Coordinates of C-alpha atoms in Angstrom, one line a residue:
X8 CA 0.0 0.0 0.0
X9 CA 1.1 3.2 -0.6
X10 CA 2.0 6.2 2.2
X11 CA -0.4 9.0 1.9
X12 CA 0.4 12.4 1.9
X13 CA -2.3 15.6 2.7
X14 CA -0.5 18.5 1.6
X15 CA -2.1 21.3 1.9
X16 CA -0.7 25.1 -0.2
X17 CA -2.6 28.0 -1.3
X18 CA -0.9 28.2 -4.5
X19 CA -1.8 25.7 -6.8
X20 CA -3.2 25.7 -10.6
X21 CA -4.3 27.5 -11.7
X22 CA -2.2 29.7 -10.3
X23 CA 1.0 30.9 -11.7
X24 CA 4.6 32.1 -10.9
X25 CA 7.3 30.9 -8.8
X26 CA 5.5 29.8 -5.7
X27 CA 3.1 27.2 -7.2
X28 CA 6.0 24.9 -8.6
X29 CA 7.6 23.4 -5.7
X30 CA 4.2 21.5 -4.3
X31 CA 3.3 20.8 -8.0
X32 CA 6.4 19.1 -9.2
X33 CA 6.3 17.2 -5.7
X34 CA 2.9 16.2 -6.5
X35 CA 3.5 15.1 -10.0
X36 CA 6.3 12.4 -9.5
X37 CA 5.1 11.7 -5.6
X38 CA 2.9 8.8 -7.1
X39 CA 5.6 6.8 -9.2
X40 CA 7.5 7.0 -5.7
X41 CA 5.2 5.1 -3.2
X42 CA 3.4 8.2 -2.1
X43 CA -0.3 9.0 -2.7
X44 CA -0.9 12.6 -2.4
X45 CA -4.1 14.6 -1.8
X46 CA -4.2 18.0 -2.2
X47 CA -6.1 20.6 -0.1
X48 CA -6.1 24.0 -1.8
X49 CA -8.4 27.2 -2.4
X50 CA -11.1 27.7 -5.1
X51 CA -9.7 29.2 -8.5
X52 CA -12.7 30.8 -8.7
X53 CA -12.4 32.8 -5.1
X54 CA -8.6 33.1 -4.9
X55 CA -6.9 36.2 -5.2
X56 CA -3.9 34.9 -7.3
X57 CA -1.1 37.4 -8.5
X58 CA -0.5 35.6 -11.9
X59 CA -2.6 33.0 -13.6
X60 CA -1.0 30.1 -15.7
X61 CA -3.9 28.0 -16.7
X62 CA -1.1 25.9 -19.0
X63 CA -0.1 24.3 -15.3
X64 CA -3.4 22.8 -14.9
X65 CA -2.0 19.8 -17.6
X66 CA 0.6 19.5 -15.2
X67 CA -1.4 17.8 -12.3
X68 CA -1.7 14.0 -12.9
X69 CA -5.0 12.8 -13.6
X70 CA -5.0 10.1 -10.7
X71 CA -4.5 13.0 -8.0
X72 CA -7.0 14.0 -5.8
X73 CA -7.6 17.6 -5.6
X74 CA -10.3 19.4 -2.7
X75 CA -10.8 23.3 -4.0
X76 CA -12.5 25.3 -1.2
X77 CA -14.1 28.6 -0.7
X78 CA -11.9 31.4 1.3
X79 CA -12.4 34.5 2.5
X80 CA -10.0 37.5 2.3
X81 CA -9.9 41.2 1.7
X82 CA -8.3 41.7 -1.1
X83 CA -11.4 42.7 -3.1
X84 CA -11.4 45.4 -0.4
X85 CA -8.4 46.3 -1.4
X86 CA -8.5 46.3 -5.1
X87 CA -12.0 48.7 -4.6
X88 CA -9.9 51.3 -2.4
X89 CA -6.5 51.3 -3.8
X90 CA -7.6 50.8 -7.6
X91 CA -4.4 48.6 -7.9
X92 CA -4.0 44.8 -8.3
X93 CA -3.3 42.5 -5.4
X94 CA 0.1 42.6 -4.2
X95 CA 3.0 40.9 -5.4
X96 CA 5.4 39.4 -2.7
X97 CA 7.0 42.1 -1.4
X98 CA 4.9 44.8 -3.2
X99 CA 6.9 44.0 -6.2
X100 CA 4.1 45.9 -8.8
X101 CA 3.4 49.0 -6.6
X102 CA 6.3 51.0 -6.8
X103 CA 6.2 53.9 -4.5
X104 CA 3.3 53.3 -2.6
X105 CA 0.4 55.7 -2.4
X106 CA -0.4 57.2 1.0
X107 CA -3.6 55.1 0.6
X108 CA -1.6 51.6 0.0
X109 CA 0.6 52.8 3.3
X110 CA -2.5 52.6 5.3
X111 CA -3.7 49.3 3.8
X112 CA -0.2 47.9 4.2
X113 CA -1.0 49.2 8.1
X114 CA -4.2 47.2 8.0
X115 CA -2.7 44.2 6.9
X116 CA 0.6 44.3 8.8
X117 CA -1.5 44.7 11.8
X118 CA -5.1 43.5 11.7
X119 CA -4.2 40.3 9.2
X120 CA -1.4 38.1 11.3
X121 CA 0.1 36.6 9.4
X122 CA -0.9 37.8 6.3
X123 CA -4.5 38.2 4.6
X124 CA -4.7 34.9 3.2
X125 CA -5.7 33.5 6.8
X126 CA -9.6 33.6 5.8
X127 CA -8.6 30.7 3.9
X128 CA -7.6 28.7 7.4
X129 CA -11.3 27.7 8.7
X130 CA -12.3 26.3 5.3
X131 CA -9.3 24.1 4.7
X132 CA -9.6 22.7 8.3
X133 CA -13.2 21.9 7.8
X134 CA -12.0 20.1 4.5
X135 CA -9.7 18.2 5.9
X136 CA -12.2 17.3 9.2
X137 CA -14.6 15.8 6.3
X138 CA -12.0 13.6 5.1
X139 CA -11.2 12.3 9.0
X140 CA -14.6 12.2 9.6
X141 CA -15.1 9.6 7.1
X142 CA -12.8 7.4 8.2
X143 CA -9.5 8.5 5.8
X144 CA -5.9 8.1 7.4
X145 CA -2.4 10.4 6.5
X146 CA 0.2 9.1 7.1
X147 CA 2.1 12.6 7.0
X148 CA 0.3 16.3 5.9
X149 CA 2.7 18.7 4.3
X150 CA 1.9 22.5 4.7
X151 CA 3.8 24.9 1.8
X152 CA 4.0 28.6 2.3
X153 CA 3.5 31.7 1.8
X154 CA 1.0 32.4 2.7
X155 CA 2.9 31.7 6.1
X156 CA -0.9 31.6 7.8
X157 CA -1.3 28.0 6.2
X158 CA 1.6 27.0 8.6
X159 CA -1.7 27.4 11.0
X160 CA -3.6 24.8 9.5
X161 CA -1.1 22.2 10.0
X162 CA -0.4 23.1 14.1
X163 CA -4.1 22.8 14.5
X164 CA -4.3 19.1 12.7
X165 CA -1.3 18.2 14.5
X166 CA -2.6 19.5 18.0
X167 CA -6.3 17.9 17.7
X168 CA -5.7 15.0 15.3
X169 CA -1.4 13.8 16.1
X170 CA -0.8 14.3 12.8
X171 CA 3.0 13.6 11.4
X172 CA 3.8 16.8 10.4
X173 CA 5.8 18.6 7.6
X174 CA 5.9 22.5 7.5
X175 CA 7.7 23.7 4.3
X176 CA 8.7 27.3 4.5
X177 CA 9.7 28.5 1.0
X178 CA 10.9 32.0 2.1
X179 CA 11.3 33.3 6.1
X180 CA 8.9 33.9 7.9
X181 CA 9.4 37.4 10.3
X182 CA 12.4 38.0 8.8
X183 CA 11.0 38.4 5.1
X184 CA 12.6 41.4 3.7
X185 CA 9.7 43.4 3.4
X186 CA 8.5 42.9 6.6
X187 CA 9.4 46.5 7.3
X188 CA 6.8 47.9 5.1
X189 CA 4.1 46.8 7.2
X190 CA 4.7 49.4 9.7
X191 CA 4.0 46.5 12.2
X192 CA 3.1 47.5 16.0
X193 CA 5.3 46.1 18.5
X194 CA 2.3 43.8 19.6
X195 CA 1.6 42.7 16.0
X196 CA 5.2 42.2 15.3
X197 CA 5.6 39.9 18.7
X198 CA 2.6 38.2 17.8
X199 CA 3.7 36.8 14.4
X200 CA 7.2 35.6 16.3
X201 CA 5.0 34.1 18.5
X202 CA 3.4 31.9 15.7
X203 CA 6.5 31.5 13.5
X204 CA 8.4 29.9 16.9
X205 CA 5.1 27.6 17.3
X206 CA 5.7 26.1 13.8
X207 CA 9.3 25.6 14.0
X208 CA 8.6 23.9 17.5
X209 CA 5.7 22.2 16.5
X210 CA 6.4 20.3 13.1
X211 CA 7.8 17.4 13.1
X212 CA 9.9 18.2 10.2
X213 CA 10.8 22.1 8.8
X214 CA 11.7 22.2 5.2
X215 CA 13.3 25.4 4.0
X216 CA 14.7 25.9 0.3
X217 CA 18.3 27.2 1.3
X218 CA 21.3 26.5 3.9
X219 CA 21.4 30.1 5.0
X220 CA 17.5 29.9 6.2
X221 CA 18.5 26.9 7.8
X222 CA 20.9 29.0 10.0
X223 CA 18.8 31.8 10.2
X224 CA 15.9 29.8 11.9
X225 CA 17.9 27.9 14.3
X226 CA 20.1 31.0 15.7
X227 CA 16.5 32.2 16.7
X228 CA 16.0 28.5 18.7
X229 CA 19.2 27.2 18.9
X230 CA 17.9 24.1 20.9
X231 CA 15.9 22.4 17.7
X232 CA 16.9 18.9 17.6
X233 CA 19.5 18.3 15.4
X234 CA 18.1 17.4 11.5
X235 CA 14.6 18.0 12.4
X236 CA 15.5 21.2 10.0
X237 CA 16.0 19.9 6.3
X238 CA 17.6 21.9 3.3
X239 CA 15.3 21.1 0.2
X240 CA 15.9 23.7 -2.4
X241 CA 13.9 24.2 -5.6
X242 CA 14.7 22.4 -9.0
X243 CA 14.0 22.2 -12.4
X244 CA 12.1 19.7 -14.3
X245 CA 13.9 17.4 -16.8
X246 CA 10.2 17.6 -18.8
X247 CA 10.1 21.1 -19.1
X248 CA 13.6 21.2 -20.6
X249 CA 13.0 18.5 -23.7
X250 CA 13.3 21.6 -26.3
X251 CA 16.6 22.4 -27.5
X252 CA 18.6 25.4 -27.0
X253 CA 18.4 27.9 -29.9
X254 CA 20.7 30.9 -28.4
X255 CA 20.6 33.8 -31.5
X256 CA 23.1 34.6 -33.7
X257 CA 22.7 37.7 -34.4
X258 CA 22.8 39.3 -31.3
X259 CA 24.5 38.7 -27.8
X260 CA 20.6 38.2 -26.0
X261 CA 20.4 38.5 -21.9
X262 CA 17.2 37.5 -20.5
X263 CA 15.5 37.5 -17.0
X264 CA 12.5 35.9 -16.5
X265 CA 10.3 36.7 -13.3
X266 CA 9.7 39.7 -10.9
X267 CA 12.5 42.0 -10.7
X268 CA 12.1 45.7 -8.9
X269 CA 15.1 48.4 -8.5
X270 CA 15.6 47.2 -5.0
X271 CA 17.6 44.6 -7.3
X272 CA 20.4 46.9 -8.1
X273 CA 21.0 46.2 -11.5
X274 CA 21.8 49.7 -12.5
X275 CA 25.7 49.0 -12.5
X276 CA 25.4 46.2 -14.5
X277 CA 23.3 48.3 -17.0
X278 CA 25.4 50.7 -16.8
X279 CA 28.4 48.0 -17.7
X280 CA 26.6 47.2 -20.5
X281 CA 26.1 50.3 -22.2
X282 CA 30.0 50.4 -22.2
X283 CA 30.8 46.9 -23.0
X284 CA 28.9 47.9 -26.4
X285 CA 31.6 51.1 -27.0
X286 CA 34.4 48.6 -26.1
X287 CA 33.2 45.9 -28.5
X288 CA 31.2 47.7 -31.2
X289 CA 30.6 44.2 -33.0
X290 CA 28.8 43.0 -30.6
X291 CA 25.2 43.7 -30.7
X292 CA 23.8 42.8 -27.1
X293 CA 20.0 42.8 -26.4
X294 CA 18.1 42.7 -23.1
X295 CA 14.7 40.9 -22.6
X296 CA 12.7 41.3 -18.9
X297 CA 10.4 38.8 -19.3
X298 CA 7.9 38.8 -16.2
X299 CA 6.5 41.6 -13.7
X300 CA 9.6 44.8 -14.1
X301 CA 8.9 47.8 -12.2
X302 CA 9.1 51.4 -13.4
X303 CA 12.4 51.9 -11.6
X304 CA 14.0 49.1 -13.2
X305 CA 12.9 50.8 -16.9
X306 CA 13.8 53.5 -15.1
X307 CA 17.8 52.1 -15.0
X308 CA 17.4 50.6 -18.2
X309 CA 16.5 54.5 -19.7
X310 CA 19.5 56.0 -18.0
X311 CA 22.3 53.2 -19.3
X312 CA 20.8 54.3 -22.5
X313 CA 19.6 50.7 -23.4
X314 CA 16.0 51.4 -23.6
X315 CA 16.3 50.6 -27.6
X316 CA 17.9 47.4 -27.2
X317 CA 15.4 46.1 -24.1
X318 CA 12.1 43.9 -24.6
X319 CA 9.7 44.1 -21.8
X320 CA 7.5 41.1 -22.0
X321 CA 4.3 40.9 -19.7
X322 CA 4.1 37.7 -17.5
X323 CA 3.5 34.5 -20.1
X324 CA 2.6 30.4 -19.2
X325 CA 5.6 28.6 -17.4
X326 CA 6.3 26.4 -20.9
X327 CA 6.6 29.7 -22.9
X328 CA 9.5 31.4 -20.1
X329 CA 11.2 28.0 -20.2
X330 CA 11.1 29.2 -24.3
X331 CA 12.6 32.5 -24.0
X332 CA 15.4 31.1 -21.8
X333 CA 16.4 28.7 -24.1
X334 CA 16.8 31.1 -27.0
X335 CA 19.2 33.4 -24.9
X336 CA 22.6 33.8 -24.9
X337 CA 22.8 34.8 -20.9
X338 CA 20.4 34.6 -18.1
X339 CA 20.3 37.3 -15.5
X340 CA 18.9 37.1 -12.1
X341 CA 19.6 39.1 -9.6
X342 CA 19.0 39.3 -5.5
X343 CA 17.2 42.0 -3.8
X344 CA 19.9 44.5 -1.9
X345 CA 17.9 43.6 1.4
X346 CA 18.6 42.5 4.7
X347 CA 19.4 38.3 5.1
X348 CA 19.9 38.1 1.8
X349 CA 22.5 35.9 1.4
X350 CA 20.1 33.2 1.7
X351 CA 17.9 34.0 -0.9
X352 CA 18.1 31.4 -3.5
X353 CA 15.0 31.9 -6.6
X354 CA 14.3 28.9 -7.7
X355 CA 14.8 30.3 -11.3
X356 CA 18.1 29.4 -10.7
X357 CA 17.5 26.0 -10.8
X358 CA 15.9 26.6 -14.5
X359 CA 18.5 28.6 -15.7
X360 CA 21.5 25.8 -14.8
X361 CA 19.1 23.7 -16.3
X362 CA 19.5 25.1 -19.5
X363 CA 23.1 25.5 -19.7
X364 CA 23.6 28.7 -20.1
X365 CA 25.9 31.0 -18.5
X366 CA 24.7 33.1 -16.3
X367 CA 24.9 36.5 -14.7
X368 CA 24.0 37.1 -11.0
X369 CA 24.1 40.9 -9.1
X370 CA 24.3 39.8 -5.3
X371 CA 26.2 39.0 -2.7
X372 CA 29.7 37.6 -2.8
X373 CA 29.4 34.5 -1.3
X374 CA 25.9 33.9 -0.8
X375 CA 24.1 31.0 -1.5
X376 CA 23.4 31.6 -4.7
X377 CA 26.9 32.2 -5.5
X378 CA 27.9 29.2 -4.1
X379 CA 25.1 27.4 -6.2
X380 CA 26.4 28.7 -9.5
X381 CA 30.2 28.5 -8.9
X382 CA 29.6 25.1 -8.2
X383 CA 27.9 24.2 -10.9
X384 CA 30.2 26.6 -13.6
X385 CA 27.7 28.6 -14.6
X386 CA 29.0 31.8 -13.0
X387 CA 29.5 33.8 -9.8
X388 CA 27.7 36.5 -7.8
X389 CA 28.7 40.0 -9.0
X390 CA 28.3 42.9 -6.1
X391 CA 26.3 45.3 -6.2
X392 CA 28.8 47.9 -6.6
X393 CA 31.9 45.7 -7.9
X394 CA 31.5 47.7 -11.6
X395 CA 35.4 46.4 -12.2
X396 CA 34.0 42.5 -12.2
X397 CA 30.9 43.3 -13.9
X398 CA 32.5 44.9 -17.1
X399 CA 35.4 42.8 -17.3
X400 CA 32.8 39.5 -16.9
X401 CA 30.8 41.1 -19.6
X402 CA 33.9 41.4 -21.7
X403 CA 34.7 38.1 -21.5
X404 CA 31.4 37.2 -22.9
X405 CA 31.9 39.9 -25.3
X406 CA 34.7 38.2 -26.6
X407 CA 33.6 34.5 -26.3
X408 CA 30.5 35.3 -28.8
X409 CA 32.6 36.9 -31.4
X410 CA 34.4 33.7 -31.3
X411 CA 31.0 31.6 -31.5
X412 CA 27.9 32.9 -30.8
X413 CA 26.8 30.3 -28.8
X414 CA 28.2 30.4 -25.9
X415 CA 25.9 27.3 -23.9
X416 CA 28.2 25.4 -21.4
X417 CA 29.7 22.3 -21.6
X418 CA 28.9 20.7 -18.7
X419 CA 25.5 18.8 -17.8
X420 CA 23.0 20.0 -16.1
X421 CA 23.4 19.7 -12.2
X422 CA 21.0 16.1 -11.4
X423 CA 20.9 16.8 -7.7
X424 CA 18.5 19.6 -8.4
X425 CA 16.1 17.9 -10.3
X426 CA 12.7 18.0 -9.4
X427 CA 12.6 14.2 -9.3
X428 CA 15.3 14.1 -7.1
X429 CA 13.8 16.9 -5.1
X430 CA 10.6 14.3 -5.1
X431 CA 12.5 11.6 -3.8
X432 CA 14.1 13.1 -0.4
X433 CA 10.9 14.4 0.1
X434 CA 9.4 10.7 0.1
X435 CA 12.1 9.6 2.1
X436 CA 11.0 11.8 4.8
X437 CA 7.2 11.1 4.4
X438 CA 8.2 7.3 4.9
X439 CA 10.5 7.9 7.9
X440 CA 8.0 10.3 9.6
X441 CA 5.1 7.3 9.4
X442 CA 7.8 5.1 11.0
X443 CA 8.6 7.0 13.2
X444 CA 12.5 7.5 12.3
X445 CA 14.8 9.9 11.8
X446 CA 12.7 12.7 10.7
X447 CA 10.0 12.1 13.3
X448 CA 9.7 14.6 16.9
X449 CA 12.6 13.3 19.0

């Protein structure tokens, strides 16, 4: 018989961006691994979902069980008042906020612990009650955030029902970067520590997605059993990558897929750019933001005098970014100039080793990321304000494409971050949490 998983995430198709692949990718190769998983998640039709990506719906195997419930948030509030969309994590598509969004970023930071999505809470518990009620056994539930409020919904099941209990924490939790634009009372800000320290108690197992949030959470509680904390970063999919790479030869082509606001310091590089073109005159470079870019990062793109040579794209399906990345040249990313980040590690990194290609990071010397791309040979961090290693690494490429244009690595792509793999701990730990070993409360 197989071990049966309840995991239970906000994000889920149809739903789109970043934070709807890690449980979906689980989900999708859990089966052929021993593990029967049943999904709890909200009702398309009442969500309040930043992106859409309705292509991600073929993703979900046809044998997998999936309970949609209503919710309850404020968002539509917030849309009425403000006139603007919902939120992007971290208020990525506001820009500078409006005196109105300051107050509603009060109201949420304060009246909405942990976040807004918590109206969600009562009607995934209830679901989850019917399925008990009639008799179904877990042998582990999974909870995936953000929304950090669904952390909740798994100390509840575990406190009434014993439930083996996994809490995956894609991001941190108080220590989010932009925590500080909450404007958070001392009582609201003591009251989300108090939650976050009864998940990281509570769980049998934390999951986090980097090694540096692994240190982060246990210098808060040092005394956390040893291992009950497990590093399982994000990955790429071998079946999204079956297309083959078609890098242009006409043109030296960056590309950066997903959200990316000024706070990501990309001027310098930009500015790099603009004389990496003087220096090498031959080579015709093109940029290409693919995804949600704010008005200060066209903003930075105006004043390196590259507005010509940039594509913004709007957000497009998962399959069709995979697309654009693999008829690139480079790959940008780059890390928010925030505090903690040195453990920030996208999980479009993972997609662009996957493809390759070299790629060009703006962040911290050795962070995470950095280490994640030196060791696979597909680049370093470049600082902020290290304008010396940014020019001479984009004269290097420079050089390298007058030689050949296509400039995709040698190597292959790193297996231990393949969402298979990724799959496979994660089974491992469902398996030793039912038998009560290793991963299991000491």
């Amino acid at each position: 018989m197989p071990f049966r998983l309840l995991v239970i995430t906000y994000y889920w198709p149809p739903s789109g961006g970043a934070g709807v692949q890690r449980c979906l990718k689980w989900v999708k190769y859990l089966p052929e691994l021993g593990i029967e998983p049943t999904v709890i998640t909200v009702d398309a039709d009442q969500a309040t979902y930043p992106v859409r990506d309705e292509s991600l719906l073929r993703e979900v195997p046809p044998g997998v069980r999936v309970i949609r419930t209503a919710t309850l948030e404020p968002f539509g509030s917030y849309q009425k008042l403000t006139g603007r969309a919902v939120p992007h994590g971290g208020f990525a598509n506001e820009g500078t906020p409006s005196l109105t969004q300051k107050m509603m970023r009060f109201v949420r930071g304060n009246l909405f612990i942990p976040d807004p999505r918590r109206g969600w809470n009562s009607y995934a518990l209830a679901a989850v009650e019917k399925l008990l009620a009639q008799g179904e056994k877990f042998d582990a539930v999974l909870t995936s955030s953000p929304p950090h409020s669904t952390q909740l919904i798994g100390l509840e099941l575990q406190k009434k029902h014993g439930l083996r209990w996994l809490a995956d924490l894609r991001d941190p939790w108080t220590d989010i970067y932009y925590t500080k634009d909450l404007h958070r009372t001392a009582a609201a800000a003591w009251l989300d520590a108090h939650y976050e320290q009864q998940v990281l108690r509570g769980a049998d197992a934390v999951l986090v997605t980097s090694p540096e949030t692994e240190r982060l959470f246990r210098r808060k509680l040092p005394d956390l059993a040893k291992g009950k904390i497990v590093v399982l970063p994000n990955g790429y999919d071998e079946a999204d990558f079956q297309g083959l790479s078609a890098p242009p030869a006409d043109c030296l082509l960056l590309t950066h897929t997903g959200t990316i606001t000024a706070r990501y310091r990309i001027d310098n590089l930009l500015k790099a750019i603009a004389e990496c073109q003087q220096r090498y005159p031959r080579v015709p470079w093109r940029l290409r933001f693919v995804g949600q870019a704010d008005a200060g990062v066209r903003e930075q793109v105006a004043a390196a005098k590259l507005a010509e040579v940039t594509e913004f794209i709007p957000f497009v399906p998962h399959e069709q970014s995979i697309a654009y990345l693999l008829s690139s040249s480079v790959l940008l990313m780059a890390i928010p100039d925030v505090a903690l980040n040195r453990g920030i590690l996208p999980g479009k990194i993972f997609e662009y080793l996957a493809t390759a290609k070299p790629v060009l990071c703006v962040g911290p010397a050795g962070s995470d990321a950095d280490q994640v791309l030196r060791e696979a040979g597909a680049g370093q961090a470049l600082p902020y304000d290290d304008y010396g290693l940014m020019l001479s690494t984009l004269e290097q490429l420079a050089r390298g494409w007058q030689q050949n244009p296509n400039l995709d690595l040698p190597h292959a792509r790193p297996t231990q971050y393949s969402r298979r793999g990724q799959a496979a701990r994660l089974a491992e730990l469902v398996r030793a949490l039912a038998g009560g070993g290793a991963a299991a409360r000491p």
